[in-house]
Coordinates of C-alpha atoms and ligand atoms in Angstrom, one line a residue:
Chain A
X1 CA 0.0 0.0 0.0
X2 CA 1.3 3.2 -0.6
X3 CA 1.7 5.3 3.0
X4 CA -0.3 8.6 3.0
X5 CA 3.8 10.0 4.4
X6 CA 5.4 8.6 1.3
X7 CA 2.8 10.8 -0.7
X8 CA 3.3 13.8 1.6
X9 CA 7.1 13.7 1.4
X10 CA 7.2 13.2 -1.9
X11 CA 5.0 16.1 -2.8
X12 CA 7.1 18.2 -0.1
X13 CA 10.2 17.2 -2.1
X14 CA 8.6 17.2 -5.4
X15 CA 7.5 21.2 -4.9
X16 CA 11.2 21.8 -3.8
X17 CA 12.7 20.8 -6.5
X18 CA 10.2 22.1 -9.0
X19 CA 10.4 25.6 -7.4
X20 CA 14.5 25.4 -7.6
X21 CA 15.7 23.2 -10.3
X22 CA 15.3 23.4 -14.2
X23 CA 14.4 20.5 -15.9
X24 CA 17.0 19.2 -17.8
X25 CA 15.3 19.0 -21.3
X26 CA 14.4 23.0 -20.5
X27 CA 18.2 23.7 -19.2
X28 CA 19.6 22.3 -22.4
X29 CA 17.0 23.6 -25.0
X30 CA 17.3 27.7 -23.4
X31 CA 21.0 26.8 -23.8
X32 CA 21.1 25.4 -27.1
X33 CA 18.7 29.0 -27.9
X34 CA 21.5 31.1 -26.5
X35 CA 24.2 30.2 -28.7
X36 CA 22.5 30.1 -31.5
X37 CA 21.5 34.2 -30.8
X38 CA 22.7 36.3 -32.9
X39 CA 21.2 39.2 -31.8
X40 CA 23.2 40.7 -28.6
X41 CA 20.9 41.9 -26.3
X42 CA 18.8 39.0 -26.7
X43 CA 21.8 37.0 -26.1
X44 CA 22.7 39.4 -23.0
X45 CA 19.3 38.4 -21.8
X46 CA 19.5 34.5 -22.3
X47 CA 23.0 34.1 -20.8
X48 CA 21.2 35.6 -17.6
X49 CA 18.7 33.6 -18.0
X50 CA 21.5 30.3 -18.0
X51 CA 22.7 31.9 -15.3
X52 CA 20.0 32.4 -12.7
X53 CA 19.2 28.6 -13.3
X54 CA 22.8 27.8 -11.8
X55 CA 22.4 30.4 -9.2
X56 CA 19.0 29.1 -8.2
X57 CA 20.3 25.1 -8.1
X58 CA 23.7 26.4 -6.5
X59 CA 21.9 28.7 -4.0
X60 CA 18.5 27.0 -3.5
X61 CA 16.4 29.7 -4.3
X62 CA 14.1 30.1 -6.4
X63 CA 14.3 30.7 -10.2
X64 CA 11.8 32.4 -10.2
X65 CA 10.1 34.4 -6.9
X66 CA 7.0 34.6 -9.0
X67 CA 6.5 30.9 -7.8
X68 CA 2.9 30.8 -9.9
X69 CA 0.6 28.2 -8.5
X70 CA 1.3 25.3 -7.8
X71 CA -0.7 21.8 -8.9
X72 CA -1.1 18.2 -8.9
X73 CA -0.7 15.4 -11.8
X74 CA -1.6 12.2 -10.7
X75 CA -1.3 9.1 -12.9
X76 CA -2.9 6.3 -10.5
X77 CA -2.2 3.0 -11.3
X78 CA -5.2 0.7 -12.2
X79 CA -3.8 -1.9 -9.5
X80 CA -2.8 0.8 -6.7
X81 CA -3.6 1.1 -3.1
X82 CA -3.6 4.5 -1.6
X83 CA -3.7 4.7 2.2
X84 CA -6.8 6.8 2.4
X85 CA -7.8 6.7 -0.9
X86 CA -7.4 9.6 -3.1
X87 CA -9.1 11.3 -0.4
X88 CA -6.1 11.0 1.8
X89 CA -4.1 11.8 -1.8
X90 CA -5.7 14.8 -1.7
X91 CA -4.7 16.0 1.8
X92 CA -1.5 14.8 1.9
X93 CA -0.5 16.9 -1.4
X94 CA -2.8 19.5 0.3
X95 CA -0.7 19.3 3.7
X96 CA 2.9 19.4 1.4
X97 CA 2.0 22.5 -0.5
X98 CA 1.1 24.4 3.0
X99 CA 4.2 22.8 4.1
X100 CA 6.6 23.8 0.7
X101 CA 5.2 27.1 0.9
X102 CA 6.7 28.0 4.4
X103 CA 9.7 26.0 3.9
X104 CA 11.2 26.3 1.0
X105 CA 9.6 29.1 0.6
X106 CA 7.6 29.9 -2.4
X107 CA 5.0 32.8 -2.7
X108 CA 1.7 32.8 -0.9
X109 CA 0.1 33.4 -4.6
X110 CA -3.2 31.7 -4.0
X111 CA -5.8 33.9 -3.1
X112 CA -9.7 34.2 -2.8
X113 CA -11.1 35.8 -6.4
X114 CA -13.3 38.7 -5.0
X115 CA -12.1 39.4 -1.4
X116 CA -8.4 38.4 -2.3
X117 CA -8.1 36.8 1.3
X118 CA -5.0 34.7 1.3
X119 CA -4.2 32.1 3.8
X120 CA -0.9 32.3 3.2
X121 CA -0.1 28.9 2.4
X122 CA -1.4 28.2 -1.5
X123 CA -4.2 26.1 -0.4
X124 CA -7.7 27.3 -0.7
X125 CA -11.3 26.8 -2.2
X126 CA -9.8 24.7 -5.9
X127 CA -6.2 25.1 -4.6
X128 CA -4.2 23.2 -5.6
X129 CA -6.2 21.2 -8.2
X130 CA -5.3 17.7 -8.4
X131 CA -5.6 16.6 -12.0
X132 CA -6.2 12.4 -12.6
X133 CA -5.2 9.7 -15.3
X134 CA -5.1 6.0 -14.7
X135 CA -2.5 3.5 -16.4
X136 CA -3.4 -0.4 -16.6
X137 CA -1.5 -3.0 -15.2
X138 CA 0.0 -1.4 -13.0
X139 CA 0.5 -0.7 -9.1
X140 CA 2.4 2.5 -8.6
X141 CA 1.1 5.9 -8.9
X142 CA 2.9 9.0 -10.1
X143 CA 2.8 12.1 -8.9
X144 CA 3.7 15.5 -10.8
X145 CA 4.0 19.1 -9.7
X146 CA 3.9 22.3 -12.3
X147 CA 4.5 25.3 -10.7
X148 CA 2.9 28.1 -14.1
X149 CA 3.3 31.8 -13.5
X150 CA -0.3 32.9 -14.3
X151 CA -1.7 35.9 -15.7
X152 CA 0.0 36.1 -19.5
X153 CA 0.1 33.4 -22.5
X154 CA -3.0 32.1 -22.6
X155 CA -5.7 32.6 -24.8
X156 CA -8.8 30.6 -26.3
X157 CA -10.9 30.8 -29.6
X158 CA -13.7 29.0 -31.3
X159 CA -12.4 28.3 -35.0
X160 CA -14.6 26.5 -37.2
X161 CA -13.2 23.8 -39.9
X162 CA -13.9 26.3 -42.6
X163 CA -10.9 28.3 -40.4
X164 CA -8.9 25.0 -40.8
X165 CA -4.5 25.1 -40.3
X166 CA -4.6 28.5 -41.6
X167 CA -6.8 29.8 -38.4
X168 CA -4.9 28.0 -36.4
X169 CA -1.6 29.3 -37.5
X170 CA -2.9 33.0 -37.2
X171 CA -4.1 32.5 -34.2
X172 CA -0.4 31.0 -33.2
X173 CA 1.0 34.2 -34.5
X174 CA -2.0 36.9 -33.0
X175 CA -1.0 34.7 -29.3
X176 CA 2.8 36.0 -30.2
X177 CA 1.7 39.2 -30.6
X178 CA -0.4 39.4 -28.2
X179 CA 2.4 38.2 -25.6
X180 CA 5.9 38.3 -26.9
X181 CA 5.9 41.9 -26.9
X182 CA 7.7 43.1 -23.8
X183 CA 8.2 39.5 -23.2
X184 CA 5.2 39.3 -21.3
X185 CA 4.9 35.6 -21.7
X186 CA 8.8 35.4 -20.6
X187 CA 9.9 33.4 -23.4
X188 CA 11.5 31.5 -24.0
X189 CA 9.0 29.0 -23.5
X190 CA 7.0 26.0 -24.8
X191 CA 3.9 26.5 -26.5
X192 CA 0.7 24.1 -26.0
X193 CA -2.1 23.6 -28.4
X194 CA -5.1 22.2 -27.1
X195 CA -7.5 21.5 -30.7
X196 CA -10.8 20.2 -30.4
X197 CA -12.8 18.9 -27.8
X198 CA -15.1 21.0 -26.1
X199 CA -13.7 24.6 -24.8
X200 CA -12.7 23.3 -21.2
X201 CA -10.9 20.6 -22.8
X202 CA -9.4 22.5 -25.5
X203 CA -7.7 24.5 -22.4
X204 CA -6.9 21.9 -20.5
X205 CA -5.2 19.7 -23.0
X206 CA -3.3 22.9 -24.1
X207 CA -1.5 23.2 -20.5
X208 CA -1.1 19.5 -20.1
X209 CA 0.7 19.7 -23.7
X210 CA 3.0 23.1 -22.5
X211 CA 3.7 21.7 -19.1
X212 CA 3.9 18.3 -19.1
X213 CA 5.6 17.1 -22.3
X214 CA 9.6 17.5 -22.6
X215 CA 11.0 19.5 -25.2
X216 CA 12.0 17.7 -28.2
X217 CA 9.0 15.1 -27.6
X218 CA 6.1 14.8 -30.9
X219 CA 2.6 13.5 -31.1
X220 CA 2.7 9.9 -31.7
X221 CA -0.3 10.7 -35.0
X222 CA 2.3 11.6 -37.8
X223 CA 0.2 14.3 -39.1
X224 CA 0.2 16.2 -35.6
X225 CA 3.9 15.9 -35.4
X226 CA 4.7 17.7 -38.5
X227 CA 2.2 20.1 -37.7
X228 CA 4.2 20.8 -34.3
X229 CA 7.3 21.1 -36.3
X230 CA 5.6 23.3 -38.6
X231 CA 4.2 26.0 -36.3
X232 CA 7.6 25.6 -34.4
X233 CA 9.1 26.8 -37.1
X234 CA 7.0 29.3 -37.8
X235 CA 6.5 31.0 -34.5
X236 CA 9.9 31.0 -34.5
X237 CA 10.4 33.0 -37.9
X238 CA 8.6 36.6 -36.2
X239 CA 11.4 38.2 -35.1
X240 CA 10.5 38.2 -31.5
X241 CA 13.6 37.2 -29.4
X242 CA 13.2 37.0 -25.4
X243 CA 11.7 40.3 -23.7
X244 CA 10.4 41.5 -27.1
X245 CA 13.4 42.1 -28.0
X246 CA 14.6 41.6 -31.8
X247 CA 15.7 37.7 -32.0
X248 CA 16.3 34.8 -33.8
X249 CA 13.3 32.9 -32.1
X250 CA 12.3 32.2 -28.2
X251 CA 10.0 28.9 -29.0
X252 CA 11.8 25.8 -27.0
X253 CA 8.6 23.3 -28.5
X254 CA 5.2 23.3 -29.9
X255 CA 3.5 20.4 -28.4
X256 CA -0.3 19.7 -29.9
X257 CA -2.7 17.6 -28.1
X258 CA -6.3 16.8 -30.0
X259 CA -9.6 15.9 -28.5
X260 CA -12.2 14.7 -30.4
X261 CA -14.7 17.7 -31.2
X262 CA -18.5 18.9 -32.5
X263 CA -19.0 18.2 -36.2
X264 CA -19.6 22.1 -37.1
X265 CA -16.8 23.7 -34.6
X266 CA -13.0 23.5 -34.5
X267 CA -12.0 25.2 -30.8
X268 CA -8.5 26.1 -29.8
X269 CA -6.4 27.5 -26.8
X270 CA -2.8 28.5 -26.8
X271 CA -0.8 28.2 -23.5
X272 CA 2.7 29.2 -23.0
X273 CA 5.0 27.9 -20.5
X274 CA 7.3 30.3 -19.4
X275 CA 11.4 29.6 -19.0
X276 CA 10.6 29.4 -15.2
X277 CA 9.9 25.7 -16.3
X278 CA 8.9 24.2 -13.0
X279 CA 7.8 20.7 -13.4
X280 CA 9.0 17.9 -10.9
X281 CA 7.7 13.9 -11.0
X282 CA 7.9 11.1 -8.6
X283 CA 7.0 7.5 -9.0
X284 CA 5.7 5.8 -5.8
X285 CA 6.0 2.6 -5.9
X286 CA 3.3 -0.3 -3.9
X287 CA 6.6 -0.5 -1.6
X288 CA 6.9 2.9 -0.7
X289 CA 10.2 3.4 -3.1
X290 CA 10.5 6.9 -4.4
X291 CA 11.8 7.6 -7.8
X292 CA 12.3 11.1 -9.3
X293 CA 11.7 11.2 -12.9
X294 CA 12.5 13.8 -15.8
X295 CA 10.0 12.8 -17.8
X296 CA 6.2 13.0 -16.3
X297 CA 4.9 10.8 -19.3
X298 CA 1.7 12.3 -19.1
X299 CA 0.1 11.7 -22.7
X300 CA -0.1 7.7 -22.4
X301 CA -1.2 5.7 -24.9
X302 CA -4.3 4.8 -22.5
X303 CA -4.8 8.8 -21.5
X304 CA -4.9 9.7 -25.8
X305 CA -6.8 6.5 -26.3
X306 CA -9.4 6.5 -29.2
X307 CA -11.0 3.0 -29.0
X308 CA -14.1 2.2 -26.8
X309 CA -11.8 -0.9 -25.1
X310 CA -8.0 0.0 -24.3
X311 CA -5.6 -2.0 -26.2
X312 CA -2.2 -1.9 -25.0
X313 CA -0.1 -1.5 -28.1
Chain B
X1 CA 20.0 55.3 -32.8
X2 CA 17.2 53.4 -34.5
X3 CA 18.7 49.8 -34.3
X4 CA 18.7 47.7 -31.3
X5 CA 22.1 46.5 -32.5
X6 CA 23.9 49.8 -31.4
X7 CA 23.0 49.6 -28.2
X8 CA 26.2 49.4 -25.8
X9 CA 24.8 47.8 -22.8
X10 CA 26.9 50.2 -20.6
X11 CA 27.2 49.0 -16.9
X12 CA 26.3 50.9 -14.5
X13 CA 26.5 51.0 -10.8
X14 CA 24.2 53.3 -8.9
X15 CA 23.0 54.1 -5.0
X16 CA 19.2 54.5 -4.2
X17 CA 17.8 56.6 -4.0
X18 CA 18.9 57.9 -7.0
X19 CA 20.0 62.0 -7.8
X20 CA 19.0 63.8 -9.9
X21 CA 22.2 64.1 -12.5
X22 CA 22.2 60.0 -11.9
X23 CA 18.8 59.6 -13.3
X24 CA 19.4 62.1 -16.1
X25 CA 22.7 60.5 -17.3
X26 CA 20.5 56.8 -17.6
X27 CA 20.4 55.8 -21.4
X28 CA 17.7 53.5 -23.7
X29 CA 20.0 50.0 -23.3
X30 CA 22.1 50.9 -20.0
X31 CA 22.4 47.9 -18.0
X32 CA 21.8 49.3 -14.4
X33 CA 22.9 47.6 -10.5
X34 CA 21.8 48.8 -7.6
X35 CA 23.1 49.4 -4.0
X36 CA 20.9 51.2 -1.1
X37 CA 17.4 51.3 -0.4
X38 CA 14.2 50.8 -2.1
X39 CA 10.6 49.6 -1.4
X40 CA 8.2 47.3 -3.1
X41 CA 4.8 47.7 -4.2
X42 CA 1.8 46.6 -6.2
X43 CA -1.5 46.8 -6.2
X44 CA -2.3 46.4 -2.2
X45 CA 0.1 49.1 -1.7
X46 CA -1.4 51.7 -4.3
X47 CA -5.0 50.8 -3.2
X48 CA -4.1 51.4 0.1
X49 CA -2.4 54.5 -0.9
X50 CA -4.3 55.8 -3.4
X51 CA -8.2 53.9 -3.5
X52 CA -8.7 54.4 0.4
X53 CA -6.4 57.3 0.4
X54 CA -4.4 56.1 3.9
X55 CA -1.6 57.4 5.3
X56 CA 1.3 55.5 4.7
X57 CA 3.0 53.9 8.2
X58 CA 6.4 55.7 6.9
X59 CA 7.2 59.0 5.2
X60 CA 8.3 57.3 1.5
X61 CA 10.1 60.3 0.5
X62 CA 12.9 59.5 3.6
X63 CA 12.9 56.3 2.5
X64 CA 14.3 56.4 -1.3
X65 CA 13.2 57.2 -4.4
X66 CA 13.1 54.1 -6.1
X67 CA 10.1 51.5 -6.4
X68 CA 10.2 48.0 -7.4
X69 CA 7.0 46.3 -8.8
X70 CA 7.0 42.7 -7.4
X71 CA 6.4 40.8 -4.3
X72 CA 9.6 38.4 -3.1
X73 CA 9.7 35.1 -2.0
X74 CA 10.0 35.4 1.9
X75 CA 10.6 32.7 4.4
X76 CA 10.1 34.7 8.2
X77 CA 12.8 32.8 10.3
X78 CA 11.5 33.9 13.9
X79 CA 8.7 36.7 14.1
X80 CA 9.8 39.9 12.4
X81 CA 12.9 38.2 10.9
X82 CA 12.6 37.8 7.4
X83 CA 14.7 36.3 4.6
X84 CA 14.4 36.7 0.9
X85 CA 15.6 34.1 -1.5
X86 CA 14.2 34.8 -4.3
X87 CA 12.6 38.4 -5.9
X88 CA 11.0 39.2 -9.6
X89 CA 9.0 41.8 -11.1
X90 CA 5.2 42.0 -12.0
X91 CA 4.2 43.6 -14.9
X92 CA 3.7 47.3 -14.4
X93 CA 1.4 48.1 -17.2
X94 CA -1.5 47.7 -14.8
X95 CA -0.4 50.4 -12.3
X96 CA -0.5 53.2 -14.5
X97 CA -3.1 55.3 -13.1
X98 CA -1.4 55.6 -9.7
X99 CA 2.1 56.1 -11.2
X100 CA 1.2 60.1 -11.3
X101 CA 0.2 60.1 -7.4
X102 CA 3.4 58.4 -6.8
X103 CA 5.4 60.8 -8.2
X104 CA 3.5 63.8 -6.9
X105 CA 2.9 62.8 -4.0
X106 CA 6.0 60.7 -2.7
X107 CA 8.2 62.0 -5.2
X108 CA 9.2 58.6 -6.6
X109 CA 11.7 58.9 -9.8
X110 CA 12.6 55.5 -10.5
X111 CA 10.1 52.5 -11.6
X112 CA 11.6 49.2 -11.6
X113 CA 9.2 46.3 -12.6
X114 CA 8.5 43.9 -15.3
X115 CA 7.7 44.9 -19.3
X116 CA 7.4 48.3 -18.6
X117 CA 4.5 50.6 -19.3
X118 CA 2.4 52.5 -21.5
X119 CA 3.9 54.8 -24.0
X120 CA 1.1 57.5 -23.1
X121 CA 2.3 57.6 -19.7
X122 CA 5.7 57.6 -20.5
X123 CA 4.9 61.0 -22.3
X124 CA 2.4 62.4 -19.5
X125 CA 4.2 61.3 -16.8
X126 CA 7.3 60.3 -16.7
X127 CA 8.9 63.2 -19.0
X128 CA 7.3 65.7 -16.8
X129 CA 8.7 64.5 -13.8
X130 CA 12.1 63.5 -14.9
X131 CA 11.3 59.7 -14.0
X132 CA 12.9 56.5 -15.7
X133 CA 12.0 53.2 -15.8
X134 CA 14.1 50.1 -15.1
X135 CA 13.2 47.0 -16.6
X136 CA 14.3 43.2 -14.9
X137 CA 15.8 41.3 -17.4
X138 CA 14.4 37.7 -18.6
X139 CA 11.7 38.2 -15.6
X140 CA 12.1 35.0 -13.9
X141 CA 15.4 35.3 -12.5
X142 CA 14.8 35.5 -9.2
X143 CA 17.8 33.7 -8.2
X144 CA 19.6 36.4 -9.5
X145 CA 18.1 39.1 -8.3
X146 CA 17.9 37.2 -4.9
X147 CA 21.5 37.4 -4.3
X148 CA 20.7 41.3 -4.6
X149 CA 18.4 41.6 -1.4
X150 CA 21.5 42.2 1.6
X151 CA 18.2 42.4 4.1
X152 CA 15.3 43.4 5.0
X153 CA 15.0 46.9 6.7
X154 CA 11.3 46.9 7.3
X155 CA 7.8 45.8 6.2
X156 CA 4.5 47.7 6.3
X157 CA 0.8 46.4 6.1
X158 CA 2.2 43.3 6.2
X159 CA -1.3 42.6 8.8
X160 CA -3.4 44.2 5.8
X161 CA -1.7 43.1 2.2
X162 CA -0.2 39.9 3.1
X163 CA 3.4 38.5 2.4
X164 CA 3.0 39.1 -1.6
X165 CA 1.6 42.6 -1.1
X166 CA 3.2 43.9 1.9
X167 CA 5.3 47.4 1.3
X168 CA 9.0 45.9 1.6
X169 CA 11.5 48.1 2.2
X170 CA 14.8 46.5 1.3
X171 CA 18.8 47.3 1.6
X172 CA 20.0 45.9 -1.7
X173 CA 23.5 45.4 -2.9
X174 CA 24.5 45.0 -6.3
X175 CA 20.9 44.3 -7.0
X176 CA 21.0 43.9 -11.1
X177 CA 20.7 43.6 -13.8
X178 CA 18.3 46.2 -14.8
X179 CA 17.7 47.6 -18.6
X180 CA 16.9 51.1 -18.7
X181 CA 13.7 50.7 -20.7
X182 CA 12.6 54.2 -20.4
X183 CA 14.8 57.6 -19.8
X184 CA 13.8 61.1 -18.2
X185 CA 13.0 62.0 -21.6
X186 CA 10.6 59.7 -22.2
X187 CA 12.0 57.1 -25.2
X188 CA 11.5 53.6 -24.9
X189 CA 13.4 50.4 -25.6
X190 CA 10.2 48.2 -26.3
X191 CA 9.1 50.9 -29.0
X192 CA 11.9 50.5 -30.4
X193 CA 12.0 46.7 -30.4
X194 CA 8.4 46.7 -32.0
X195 CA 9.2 49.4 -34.1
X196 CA 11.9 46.9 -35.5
X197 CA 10.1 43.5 -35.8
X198 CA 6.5 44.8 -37.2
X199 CA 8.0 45.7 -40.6
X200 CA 8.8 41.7 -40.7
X201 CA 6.2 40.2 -38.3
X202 CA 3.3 41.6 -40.7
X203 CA 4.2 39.4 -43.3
X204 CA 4.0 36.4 -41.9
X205 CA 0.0 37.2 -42.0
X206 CA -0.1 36.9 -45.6
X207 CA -2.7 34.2 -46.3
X208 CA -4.0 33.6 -43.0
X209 CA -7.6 35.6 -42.9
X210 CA -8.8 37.0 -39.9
X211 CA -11.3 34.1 -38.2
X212 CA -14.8 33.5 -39.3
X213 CA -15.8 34.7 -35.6
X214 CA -15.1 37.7 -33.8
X215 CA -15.0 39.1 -30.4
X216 CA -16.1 42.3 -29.3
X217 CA -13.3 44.8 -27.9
X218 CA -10.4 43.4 -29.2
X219 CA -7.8 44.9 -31.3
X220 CA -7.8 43.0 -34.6
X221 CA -4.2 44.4 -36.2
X222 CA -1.2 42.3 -35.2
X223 CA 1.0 45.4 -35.2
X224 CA -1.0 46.7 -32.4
X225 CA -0.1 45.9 -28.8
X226 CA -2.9 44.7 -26.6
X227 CA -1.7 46.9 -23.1
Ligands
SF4_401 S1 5.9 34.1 -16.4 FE1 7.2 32.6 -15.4 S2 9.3 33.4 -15.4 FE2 7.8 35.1 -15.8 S3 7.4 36.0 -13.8 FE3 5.8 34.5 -14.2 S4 6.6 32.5 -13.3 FE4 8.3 33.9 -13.5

């Protein structure tokens, strides 16, 4: 069974190292973007941006103090035993984040809507959201924190097929505008396109696909793959460097997730992950053994499945 | 100077609050670092200062002249003894209508925050007062700017605002690095930059109509910026 402390320390640990240590595939993509810069104060701003990632693991701070909000992935294995259930899930990563908050620390961002009463500890009415998938066969459970800065980079519209790829690339381009100038969204970053399903969804699947997909990964359907490599490409053709600066690009990844849709509409949202890229995973096994992950593995063949009966590949 | 390209990103090295001749000598590109005092704010801080019209627990104008728009990270070791790991910007477009009061008022001359602001207020404002505005650089690095915060002198409304909102009041040293976004006179770095990349971001649009469906209120050209 899988002790409601292993789940508490993990999601302690888990918020930690989110909060203070770049992924790898982000680390080497921002990297990779700095030296091929030619621009120099765009480069200026991207060697700083290397930097504070070194400072922040060296230091344990924070990359970023803007530690956005913090939230829950849990892929819950078919066969797994949860002491407590995922009720006792639920307070134990509800216990950690009041927990990280203090001791770590990261911000108190999390605050009520209208009265803007904050308790000072990220939890609250939806706060943090645990978000559930399920994977056969198996009896561990994995746990995933994202820590996304909030208020820029987003943005959702109802496209019809008539709008088709064309509609879909403007609207790539109008979120560029929209939020590369300045640097608003602070690229560089990893864009998520959520296409189809109903608008929720559409929104939803376009954060799972900026947050929880490593750079350099591609949709398993061919056709969405080239498609990711083709708005990749061309959100990185703008001349929009980091801060809204002249550059030569600040796209790390375009990651496309599809949900099937109405006949007559085609929705979309646009998410952007910014460089602050904090996203930590844990496996848990049924013995209590913790294993820290890079990749969360989020888009399984069983989550994307299309067939009324799973069929393991 | 039109091109980006000729900026020299000359350091500089500066003590808050700042004089006069120090603000007027800040150029479009100038990498700026910090040492002295300055205090934090956002939007707790200018509501209570300016919505409910309080009287602030300190005279600002003793305190420095220089603002910074962001709330740190702070871990409070015993009661009343604070550490900051971690510190970045918000984006100060939103502030603009308190930004006269503050310089009326409390004589504030230097914004630092995140993206800077609107040109309009640039002209208004900041020209007439002899103000300039420091932008963070990349935004996220609050690792970097961290190691900046030497301690923490003070906090007010604290009890009213919160950790993120509280009115910090901070000894920095070295704090950098800064971009001087907007000088006393009022030119910007971002105008420039979007000056620059519209000429070739517009034709990217070619063959991609507008959507079948529109929404009310929105700008619609993609030279335009949505602040
Ligand atoms: S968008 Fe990301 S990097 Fe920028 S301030 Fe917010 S959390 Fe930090």
């Amino acid at each position: 069974m899988i002790a409601g402390s292993a789940l508490y320390q993990t999601a302690v640990e888990l918020n930690r190292r989110a909060a203070i240590c770049i992924p790898e595939d982000a680390r080497l993509a921002v990297g990779q973007l700095c030296q091929r810069e030619t621009h120099s104060l765009s480069r200026y701003v991207l060697e700083q941006i290397m930097e504070n990632y070194q400072v922040a693991v060296a230091e344990q701070r924070p990359m970023c103090a803007d530690t956005g909000l913090p939230r829950f992935y849990a892929k819950v294995g078919n066969e797994a035993v949860v002491e407590g259930g995922m009720v006792g899930l639920e307070e134990a990563v509800r216990r950690a984040t009041a927990e990280a908050t203090a001791a770590i620390p990261i911000r108190p961002n999390r605050v009520h809507p209208l009265s803007r009463k904050d308790q000072n500890n990220n939890v609250g009415v939806h706060a943090p959201t645990v978000d559930y998938s399920f994977e056969p066969g198996v009896n561990w459970l994995e746990l995933t924190v994202v820590h996304k800065g909030g208020l820029f980079g987003g943005d959702y519209r109802m496209l019809f097929p008539a709008d088709g790829v064309a509609g879909l690339k403007r609207f790539l381009l109008d979120s560029i505008s929209e939020f590369f100038r300045r640097g608003m969204s602070c690229q560089p970053l990893v864009v998520g396109v959520g296409i189809g399903g109903t608008k929720d969804v559409c929104v939803r699947l376009a954060k799972e696909a900026a947050c929880l997909r490593i750079v350099g990964d591609r949709n398993p359907d061919p056709d969405i793959a080239t498609l990711e490599e083709e708005l990749l490409e061309l959100g990185n053709s703008t001349g929009f460097g980091v801060m809204g600066l002249p550059g030569d690009g600040a796209i790390l990844d375009v990651h496309i997730e599809i949900a099937y849709t109405h006949t007559g509409g085609m929705p979309i949202a646009i998410q952007h992950f910014c460089f602050a890229h904090r996203r930590a995973t844990a496996r848990i096994g049924a013995d209590n053994s913790i294993e820290y992950r890079g990749n969360p593995c989020w888009f399984t063949p069983f989550y994307r499945r299309e067939s009324i009966s799973f069929q393991p590949a | 100077m039109n091109n980006l390209e000729d900026l020299k990103l000359r350091e500089v090295r500066l003590r808050a609050p700042l004089t006069e001749d120090d603000i007027r000598s800040l150029e479009i590109g100038d990498v700026v670092f910090l040492d002295g005092v300055l205090f934090t704010g956002r939007e707790g801080l200018y509501s209570q200062l300016f919505d409910l019209n309080l009287q602030p627990p300190v005279d600002i104008r003793s305190l420095s002249n220089v603002t910074f728009h962001c709330s740190p990270a702070v871990n409070e070791l015993r009661p009343g003894e604070y550490h900051i790991p971690a510190v970045s910007a918000t984006a100060s477009f939103r502030f603009d209508k308190y930004i006269p009061l503050l310089f009326e008022r409390y004589d504030v001359r230097v914004i630092i925050g995140k993206g800077g602001m609107q040109k309009e207020i640039y002209q208004s404002t900041f020209r007439k007062y002899g103000a300039v505005y420091l932008t963070t650089v990349g935004y996220g690095l609050g690792a970097l700017y961290g190691r900046g915060i030497r301690s923490v002198k003070d906090v007010h409304w604290k009890e009213e605002l919160g950790l993120a909102q509280a009115m910090w009041v901070l000894e920095v040293e070295n704090l950098g690095p800064f971009l001087v976004e907007c000088n006393a006179q009022g030119r910007s770095l971002f105008e420039m930059a979007n000056a620059e990349i519209n000429q070739r971001f517009e034709k990217l649009y070619a063959g991609l109509p507008q959507p079948k469906l529109k929404r009310l209120g929105e700008v619609t050209s993609p030279t335009c910026e949505v602040l």
